[in-house]
Short mmCIF file of C-alpha atoms and ligand atoms in Angstrom, two decimals:
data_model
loop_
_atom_site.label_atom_id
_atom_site.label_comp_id
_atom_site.label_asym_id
_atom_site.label_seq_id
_atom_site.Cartn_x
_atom_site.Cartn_y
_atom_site.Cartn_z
CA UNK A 1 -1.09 -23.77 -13.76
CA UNK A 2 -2.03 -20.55 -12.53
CA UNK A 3 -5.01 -21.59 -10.68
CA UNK A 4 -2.97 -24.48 -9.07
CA UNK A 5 -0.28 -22.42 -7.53
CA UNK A 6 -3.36 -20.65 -6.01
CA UNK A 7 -4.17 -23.68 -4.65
CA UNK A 8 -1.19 -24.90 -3.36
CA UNK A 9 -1.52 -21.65 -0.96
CA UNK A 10 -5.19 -23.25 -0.02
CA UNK A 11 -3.19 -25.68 1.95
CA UNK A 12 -5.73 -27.16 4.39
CA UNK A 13 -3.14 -26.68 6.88
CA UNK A 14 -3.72 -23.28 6.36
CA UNK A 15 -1.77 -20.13 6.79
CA UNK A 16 -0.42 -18.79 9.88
CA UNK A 17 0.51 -19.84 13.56
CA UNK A 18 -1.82 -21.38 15.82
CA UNK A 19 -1.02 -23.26 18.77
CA UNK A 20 -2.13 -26.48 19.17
CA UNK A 21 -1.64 -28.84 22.29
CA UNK A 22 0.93 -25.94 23.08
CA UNK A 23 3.25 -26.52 20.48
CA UNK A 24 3.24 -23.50 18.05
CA UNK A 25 3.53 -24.24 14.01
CA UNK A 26 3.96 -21.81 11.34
CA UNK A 27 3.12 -23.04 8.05
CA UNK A 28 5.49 -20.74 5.41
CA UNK A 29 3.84 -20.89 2.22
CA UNK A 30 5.79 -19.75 -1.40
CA UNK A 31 4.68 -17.43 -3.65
CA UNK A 32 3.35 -18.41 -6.95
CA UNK A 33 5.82 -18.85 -9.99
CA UNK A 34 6.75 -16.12 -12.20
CA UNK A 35 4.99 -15.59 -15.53
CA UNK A 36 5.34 -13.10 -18.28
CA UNK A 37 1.44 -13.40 -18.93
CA UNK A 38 -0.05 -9.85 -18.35
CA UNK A 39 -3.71 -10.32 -19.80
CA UNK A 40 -6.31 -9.02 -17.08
CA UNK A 41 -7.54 -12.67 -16.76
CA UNK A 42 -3.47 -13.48 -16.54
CA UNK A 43 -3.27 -11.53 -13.69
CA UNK A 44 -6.75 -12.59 -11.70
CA UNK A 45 -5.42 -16.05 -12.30
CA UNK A 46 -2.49 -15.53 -10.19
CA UNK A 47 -3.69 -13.70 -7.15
CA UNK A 48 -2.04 -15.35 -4.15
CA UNK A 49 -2.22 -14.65 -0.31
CA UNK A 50 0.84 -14.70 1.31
CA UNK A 51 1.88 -14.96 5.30
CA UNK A 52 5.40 -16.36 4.75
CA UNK A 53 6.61 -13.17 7.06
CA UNK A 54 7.13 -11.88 10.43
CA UNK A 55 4.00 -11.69 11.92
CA UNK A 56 2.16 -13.04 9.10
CA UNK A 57 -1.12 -14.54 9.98
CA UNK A 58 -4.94 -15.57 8.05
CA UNK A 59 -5.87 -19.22 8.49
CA UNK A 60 -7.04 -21.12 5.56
CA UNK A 61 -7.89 -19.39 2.61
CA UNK A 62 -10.79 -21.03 -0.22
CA UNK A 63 -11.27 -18.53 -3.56
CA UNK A 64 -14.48 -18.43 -4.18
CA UNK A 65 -14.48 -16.64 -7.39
CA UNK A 66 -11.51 -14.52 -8.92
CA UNK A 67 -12.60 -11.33 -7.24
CA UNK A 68 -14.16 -13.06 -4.06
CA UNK A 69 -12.59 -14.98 -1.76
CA UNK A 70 -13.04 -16.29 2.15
CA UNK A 71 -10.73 -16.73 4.98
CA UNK A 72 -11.22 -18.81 7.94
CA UNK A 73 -9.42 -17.00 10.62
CA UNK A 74 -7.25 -19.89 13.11
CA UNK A 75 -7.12 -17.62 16.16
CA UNK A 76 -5.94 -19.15 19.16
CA UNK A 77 -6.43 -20.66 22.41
CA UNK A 78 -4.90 -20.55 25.48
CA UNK A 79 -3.46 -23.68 27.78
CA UNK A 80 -6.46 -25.27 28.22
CA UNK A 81 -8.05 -24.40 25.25
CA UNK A 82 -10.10 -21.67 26.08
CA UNK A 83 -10.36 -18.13 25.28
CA UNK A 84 -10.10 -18.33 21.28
CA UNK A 85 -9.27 -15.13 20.34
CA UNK A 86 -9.01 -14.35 16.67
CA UNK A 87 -7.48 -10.64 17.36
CA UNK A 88 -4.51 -10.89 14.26
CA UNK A 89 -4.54 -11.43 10.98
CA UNK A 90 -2.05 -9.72 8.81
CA UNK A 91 -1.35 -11.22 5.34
CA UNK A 92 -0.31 -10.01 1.84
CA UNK A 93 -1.85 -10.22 -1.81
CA UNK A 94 0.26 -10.20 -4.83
CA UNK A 95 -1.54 -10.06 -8.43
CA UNK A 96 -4.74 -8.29 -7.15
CA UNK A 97 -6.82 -7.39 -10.11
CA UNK A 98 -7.90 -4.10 -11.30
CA UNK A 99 -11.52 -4.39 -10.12
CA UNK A 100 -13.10 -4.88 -6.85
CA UNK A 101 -12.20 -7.84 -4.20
CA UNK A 102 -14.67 -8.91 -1.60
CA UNK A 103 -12.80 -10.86 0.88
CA UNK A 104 -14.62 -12.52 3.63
CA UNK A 105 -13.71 -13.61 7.23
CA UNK A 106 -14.96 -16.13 9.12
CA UNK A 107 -14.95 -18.26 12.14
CA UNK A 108 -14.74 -15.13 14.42
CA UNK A 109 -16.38 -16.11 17.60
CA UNK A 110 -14.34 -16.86 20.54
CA UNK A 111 -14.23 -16.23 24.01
CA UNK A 112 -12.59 -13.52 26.44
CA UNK A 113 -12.19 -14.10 30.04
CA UNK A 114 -14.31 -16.85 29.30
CA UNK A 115 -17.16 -14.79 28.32
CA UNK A 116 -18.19 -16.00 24.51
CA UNK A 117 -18.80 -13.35 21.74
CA UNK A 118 -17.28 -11.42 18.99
CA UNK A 119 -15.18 -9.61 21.20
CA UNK A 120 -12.18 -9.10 18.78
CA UNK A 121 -13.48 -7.67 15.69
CA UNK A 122 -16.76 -5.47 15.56
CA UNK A 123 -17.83 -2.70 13.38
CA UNK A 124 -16.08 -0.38 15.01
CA UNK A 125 -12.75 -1.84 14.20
CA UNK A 126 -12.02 -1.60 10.39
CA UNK A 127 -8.32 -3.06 9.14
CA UNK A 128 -5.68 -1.35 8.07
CA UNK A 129 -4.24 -1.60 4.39
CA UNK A 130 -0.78 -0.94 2.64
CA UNK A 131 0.78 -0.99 -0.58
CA UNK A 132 4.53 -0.66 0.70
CA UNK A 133 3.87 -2.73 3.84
CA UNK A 134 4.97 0.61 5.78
CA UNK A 135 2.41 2.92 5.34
CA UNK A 136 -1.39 1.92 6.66
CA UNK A 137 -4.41 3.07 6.34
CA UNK A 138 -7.72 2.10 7.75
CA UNK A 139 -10.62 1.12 5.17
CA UNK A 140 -13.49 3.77 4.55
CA UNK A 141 -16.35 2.74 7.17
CA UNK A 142 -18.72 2.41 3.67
CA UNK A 143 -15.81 -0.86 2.71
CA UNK A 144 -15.96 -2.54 5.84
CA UNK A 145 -19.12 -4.47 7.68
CA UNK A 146 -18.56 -6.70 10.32
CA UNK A 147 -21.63 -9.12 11.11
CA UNK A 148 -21.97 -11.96 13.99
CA UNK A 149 -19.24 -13.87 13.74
CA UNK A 150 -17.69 -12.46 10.13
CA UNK A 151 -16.48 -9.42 8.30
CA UNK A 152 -16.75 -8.53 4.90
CA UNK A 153 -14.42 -5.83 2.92
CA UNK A 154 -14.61 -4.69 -0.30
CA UNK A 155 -11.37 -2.96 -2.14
CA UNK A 156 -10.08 -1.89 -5.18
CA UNK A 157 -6.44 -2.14 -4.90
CA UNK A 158 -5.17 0.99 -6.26
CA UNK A 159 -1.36 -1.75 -6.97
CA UNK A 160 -1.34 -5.22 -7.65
CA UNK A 161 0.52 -6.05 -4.20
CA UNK A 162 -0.83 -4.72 -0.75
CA UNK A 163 -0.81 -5.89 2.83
CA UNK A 164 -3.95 -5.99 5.29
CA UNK A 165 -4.17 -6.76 8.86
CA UNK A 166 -5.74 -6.01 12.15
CA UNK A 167 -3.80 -2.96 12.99
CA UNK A 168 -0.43 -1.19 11.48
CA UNK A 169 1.83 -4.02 12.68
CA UNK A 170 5.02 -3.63 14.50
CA UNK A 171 6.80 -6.50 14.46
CA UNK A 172 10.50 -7.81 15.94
CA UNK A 173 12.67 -6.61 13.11
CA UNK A 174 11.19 -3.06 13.92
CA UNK A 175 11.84 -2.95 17.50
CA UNK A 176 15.83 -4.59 16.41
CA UNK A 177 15.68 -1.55 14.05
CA UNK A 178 14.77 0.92 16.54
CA UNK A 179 17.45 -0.65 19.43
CA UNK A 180 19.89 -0.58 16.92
CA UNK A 181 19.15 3.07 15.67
CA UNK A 182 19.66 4.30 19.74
CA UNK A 183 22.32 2.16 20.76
CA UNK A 184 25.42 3.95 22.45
CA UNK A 185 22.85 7.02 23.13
CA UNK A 186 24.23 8.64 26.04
CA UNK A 187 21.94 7.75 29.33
CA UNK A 188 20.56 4.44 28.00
CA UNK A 189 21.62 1.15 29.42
CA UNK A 190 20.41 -1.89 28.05
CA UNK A 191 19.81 -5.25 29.06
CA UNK A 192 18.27 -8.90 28.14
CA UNK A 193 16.52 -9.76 31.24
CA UNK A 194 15.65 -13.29 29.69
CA UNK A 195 13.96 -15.39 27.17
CA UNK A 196 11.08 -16.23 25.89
CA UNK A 197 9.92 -19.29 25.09
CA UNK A 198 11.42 -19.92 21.54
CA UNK A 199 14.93 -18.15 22.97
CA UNK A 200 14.52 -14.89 21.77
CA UNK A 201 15.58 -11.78 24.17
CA UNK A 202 13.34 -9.95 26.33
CA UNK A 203 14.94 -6.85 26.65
CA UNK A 204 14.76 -3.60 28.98
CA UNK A 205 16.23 0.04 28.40
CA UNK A 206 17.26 2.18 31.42
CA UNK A 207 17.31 5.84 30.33
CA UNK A 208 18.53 8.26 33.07
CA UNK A 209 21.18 10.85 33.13
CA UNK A 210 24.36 8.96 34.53
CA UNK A 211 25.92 12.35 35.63
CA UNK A 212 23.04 12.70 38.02
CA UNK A 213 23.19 9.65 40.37
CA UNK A 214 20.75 11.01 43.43
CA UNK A 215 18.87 8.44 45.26
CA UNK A 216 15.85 11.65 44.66
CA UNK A 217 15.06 10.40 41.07
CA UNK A 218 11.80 9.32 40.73
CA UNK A 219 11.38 6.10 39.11
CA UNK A 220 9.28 5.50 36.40
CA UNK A 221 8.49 1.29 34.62
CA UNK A 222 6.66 1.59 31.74
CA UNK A 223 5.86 -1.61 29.95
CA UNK A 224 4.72 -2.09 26.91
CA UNK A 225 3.53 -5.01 24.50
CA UNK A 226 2.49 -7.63 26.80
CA UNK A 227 0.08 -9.21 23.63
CA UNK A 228 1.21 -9.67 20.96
CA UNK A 229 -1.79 -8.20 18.53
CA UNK A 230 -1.75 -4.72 20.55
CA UNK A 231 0.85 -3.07 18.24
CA UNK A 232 -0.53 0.17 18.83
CA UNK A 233 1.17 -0.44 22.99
CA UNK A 234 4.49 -1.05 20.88
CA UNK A 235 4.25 1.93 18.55
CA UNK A 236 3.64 4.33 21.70
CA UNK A 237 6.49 2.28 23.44
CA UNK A 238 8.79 3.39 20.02
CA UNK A 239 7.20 6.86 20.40
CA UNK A 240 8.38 6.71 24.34
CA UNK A 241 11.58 5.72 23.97
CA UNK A 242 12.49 8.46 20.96
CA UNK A 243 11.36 11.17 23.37
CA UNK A 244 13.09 10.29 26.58
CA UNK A 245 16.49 9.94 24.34
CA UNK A 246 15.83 13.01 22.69
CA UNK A 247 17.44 16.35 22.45
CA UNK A 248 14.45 17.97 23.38
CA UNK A 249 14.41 19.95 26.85
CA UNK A 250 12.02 18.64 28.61
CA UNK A 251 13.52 15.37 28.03
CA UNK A 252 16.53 16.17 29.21
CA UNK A 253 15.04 17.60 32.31
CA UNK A 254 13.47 14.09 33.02
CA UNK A 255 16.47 12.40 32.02
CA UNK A 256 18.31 14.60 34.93
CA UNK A 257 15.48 14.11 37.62
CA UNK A 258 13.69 10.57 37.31
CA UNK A 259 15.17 7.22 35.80
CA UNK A 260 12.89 5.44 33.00
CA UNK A 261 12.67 1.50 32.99
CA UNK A 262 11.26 0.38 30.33
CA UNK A 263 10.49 -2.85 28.96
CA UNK A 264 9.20 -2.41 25.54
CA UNK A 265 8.07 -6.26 24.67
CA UNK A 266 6.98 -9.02 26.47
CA UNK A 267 5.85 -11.44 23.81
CA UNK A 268 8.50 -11.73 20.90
CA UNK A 269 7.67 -15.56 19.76
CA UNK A 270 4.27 -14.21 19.41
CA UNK A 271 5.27 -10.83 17.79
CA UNK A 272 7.00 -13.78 14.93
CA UNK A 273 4.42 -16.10 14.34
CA UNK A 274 1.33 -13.41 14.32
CA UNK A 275 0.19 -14.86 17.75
CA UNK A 276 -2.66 -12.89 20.01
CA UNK A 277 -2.16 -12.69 23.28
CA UNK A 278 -0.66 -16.18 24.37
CA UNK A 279 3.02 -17.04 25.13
CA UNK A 280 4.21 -20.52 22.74
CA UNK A 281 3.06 -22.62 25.53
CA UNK A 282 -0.54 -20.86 25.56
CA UNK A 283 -0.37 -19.07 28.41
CA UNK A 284 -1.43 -15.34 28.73
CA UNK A 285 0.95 -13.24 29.31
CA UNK A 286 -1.43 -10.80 30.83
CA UNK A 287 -2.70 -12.91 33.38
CA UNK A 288 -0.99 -15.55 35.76
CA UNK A 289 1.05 -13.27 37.52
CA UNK A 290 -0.47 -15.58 40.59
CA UNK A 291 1.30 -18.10 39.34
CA UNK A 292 4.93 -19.06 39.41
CA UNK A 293 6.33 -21.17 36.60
CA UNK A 294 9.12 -19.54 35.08
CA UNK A 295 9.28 -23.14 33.13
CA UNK A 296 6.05 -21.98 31.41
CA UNK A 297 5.99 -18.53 31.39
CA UNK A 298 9.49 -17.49 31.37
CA UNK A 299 8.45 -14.03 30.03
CA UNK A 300 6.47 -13.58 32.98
CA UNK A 301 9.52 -14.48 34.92
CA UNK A 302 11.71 -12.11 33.47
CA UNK A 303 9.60 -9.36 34.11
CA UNK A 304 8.82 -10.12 37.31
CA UNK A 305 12.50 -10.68 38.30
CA UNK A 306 13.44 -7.42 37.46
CA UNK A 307 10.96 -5.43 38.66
CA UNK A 308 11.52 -7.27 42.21
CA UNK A 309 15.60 -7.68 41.73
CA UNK A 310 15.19 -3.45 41.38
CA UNK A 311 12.84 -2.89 44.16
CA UNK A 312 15.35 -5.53 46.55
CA UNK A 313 18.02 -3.23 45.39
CA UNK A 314 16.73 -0.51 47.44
CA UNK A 315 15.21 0.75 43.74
CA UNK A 316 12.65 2.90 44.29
CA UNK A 317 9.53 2.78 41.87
CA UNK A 318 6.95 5.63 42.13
CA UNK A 319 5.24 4.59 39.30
CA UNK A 320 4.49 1.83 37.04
CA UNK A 321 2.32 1.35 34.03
CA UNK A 322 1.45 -1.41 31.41
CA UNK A 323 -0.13 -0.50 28.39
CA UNK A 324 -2.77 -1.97 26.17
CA UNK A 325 -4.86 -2.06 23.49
CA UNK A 326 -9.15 -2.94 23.42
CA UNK A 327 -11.51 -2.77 20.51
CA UNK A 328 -13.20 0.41 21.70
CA UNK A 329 -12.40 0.80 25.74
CA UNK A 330 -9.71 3.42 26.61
CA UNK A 331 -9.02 3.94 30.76
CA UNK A 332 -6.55 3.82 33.23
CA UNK A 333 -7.16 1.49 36.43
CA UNK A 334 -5.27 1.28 39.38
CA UNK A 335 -4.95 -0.06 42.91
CA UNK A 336 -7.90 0.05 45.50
CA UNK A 337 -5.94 2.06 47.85
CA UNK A 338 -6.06 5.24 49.34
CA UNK A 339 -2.21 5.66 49.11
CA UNK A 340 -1.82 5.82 45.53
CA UNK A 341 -5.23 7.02 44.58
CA UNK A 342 -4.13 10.38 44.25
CA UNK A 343 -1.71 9.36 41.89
CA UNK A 344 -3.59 7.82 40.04
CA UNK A 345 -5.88 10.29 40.05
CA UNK A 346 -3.78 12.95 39.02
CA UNK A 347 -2.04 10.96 36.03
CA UNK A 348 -5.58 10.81 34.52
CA UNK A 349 -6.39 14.65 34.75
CA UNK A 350 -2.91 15.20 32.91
CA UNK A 351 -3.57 12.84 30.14
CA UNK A 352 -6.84 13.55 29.80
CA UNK A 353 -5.88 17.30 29.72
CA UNK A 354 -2.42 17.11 27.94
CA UNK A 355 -2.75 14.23 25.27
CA UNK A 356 -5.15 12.46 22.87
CA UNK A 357 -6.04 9.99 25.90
CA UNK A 358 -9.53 9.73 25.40
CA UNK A 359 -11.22 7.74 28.64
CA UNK A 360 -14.78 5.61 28.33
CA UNK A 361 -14.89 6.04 31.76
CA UNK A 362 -13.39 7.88 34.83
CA UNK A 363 -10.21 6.50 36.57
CA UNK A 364 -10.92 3.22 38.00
CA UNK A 365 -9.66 0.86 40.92
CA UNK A 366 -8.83 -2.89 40.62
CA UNK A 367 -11.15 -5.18 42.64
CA UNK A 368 -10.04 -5.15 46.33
CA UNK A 369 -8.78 -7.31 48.17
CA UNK A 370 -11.83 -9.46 49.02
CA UNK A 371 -12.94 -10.09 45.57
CA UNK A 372 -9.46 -10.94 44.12
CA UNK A 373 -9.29 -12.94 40.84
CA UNK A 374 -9.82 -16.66 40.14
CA UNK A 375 -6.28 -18.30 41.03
CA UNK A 376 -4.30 -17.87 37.24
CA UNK A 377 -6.45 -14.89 36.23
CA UNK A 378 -4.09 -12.10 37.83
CA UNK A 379 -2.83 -9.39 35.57
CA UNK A 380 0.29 -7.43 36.29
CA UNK A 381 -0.87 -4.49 38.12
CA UNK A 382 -2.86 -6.59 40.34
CA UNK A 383 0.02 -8.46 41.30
CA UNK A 384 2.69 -5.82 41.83
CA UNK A 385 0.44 -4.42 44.15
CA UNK A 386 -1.13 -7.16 46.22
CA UNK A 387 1.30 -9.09 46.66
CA UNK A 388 4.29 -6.42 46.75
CA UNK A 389 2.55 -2.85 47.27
CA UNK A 390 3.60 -1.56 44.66
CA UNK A 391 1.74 1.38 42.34
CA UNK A 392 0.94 -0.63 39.59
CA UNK A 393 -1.52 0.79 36.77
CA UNK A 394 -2.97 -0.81 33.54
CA UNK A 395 -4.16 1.31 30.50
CA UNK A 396 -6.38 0.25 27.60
CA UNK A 397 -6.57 2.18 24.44
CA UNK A 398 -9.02 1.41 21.83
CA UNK A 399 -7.85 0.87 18.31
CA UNK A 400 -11.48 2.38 17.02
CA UNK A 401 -12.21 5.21 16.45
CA UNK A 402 -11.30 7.77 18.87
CA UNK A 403 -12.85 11.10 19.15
CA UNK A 404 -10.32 13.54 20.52
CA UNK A 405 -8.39 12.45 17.12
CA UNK A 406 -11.41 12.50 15.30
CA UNK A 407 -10.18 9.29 13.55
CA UNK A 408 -8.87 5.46 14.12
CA UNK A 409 -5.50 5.82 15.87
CA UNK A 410 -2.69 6.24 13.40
CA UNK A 411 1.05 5.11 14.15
CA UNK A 412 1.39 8.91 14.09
CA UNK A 413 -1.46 9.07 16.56
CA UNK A 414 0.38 6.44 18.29
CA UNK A 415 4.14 7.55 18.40
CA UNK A 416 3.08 11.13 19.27
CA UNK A 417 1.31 9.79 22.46
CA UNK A 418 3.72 8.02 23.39
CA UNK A 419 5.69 11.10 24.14
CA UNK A 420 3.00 13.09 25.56
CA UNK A 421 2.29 10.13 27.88
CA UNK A 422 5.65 10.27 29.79
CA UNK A 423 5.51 14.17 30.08
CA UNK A 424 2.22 13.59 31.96
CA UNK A 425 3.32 10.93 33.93
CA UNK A 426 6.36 13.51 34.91
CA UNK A 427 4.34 16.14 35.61
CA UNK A 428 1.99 13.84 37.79
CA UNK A 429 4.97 12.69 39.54
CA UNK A 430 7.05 16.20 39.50
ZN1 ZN B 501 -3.51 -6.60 26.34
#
């Protein structure tokens, strides 16, 4: 009975969204029954894998043994079914044993901007565990080993129940937390500037001072969460958004002199069924800003809308940013042009100087004009700029191992960045 209801979670359908012929599916799978049976071999028996959650993602799972089992990661592809990435998986065991498990991934190979390779999981990138589904921490380096085209970890649950994934997760119900926790805080406005997909919001937060309305502010976008497996963008977003509400002095100072717009998620149907970095309809959310199908890509719409509905307004923007997350690059690019260069520029030296920002490389223009992208292929930045001037920056930060932290980035890591990253951006712009 036991080793049925292990089965039943086998289901070849497997575990996990995909998208297929750009309709998503989510398969929610039940736990196995109760049982009062407590014997070791009781307990090995019963070991399940669950993704019937938020976010909850693995693919087809085949137990090889009681202590060794493999998991054929779905990943996804985009519109035309290209670009498999296989950059989430986030799934829970109940009933672990007391005694090592070897679980293997497989099926890891995909493509990025159409370039094959391993390109989402690599040995520098080791996943995160929990036992309280709050808490993560990243494997030792010794537990980990990531080959061509698999990964193997070894653990020894210290509890019968723990989580693994990717990275520490932040999901939809966190960010609904986190809007609820602020809302009514004085000098934040917010708004549903449309919907995804699936219906749900995508929402924006103005924080200013109201009792300062001078056309002087500077205006600052930050967005954050454009894919939906770069939780570390979100967790700096949550670690933004504290800070520029807070009590603290400095924030209130930037509250009085600049107005923050920030749009904190981009990509909530994805953020639900542990998607990668493709709206429900497969497109990339970080990309096709050349294109105009609001039908399609109506978080790409939103965005865009009010960005430009602001900047019609007579809005001024003196800075924007969109933050990421890559295996093991960290930079900051910008536009090819000799107006906003020094801006660039100088936002660099202050993170580089003030914060945990840890570059691969120096600061770094977009391709100019004459070798734009393929038609489709356009990320945000690029867009706001060449087609409406605007300064528009991307930045990457790796989720390995960073050396200015001397670790993998915690949520810590990530929360306290996200505060030093708009004090740099105000002293760039101050
Ligand atoms: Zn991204």
């Amino acid at each position: 009975m036991h080793r049925r209801n292990f089965l039943r979670n086998t289901a070849a359908a497997g575990l996990g969204g995909m998208v297929a012929a750009g309709i998503p599916s989510r398969a929610d799978m039940a736990v196995s029954a109760v049982t009062d049976e407590t014997s070791a071999e009781a307990r090995r028996a019963r070991m399940t894998f669950t993704t019937d959650f938020e976010g909850g993602s693995l693919g087809k799972v085949v137990r090889v043994t009681d202590t060794y089992t493999r998991c054929i990661l779905l990943g996804e592809v985009d519109q035309l079914g290209r670009n498999r990435q296989v950059s989430w998986y986030y799934f829970r065991i109940d009933g672990a044993p007391d005694s090592e498990l070897t679980i293997d991934f497989t099926d890891l190979a995909g493509e990025y901007n159409f370039r094959p390779g391993n390109h989402a999981i690599t040995p520098e990138t080791p996943p995160v565990y929990s036992y309280d589904g709050q808490r993560w921490m990243h494997v030792a380096k010794e537990d980990w080993h990531a080959f061509e085209g698999s990964m193997r970890l070894r653990i020894k649950p210290a509890h019968s129940r723990l989580w693994i994934a990717h990275v520490a997760p932040y999901t939809n119900r966190r960010l609904a937390q986190l809007l609820q926790e602020i809302k009514g805080a004085p000098g934040l406005e917010y708004q549903v500037i449309g919907k995804s997909v699936q219906d749900r919001d995508i929402p924006m937060l103005t924080i200013t001072d109201r009792g300062n309305e001078s056309k002087e502010k500077k205006v600052v976008w930050l967005m954050f969460r454009q894919h939906a497996w770069e939780a570390g963008s979100s967790w700096v977003g949550e670690g933004s958004i504290r800070f520029l509400l807070s009590s603290d002095p400095i924030a209130a100072r930037i509250r009085k002199k600049a107005i923050f717009k920030v749009l904190p998620l981009q990509d909530p149907d994805g953020l639900f069924r542990g998607g990668v970095r493709f709206n429900a309809y497969g497109y990339d959310l970080n990309r096709n800003w050349d294109a105009n199908d609001p039908a399609k890509m109506p978080e790409i719409a939103a965005a865009r809308n009010a960005i430009l509905n602001w900047a019609d307004h007579g809005g001024r923007i003196d800075f924007f940013l969109s933050l990421h997350n890559d295996e093991t690059n960290e930079y900051l690019s910008g536009p090819p042009s000799p107006k906003f260069r020094p801006l660039g520029q100088k936002v660099f030296e202050e993170l580089t100087r003030t914060t945990t920002f840890d570059p691969s490389r120096g600061y770094e223009e977009d391709a100019t004009q004459a070798k734009l992208p393929e038609p489709g292929r356009m990320d945000v930045a690029e867009a706001l700029y060449y087609q409406h001037s605007l300064p528009a920056f991307l930045m990457e930060q790796r989720i390995a191992y960073v050396g200015k932290l001397g670790r993998c980035p915690t949520i810590a890591d990530r929360m306290e960045f996200g505060k030093s990253l708009v004090k740099a951006v105000w002293a760039a712009l101050a």
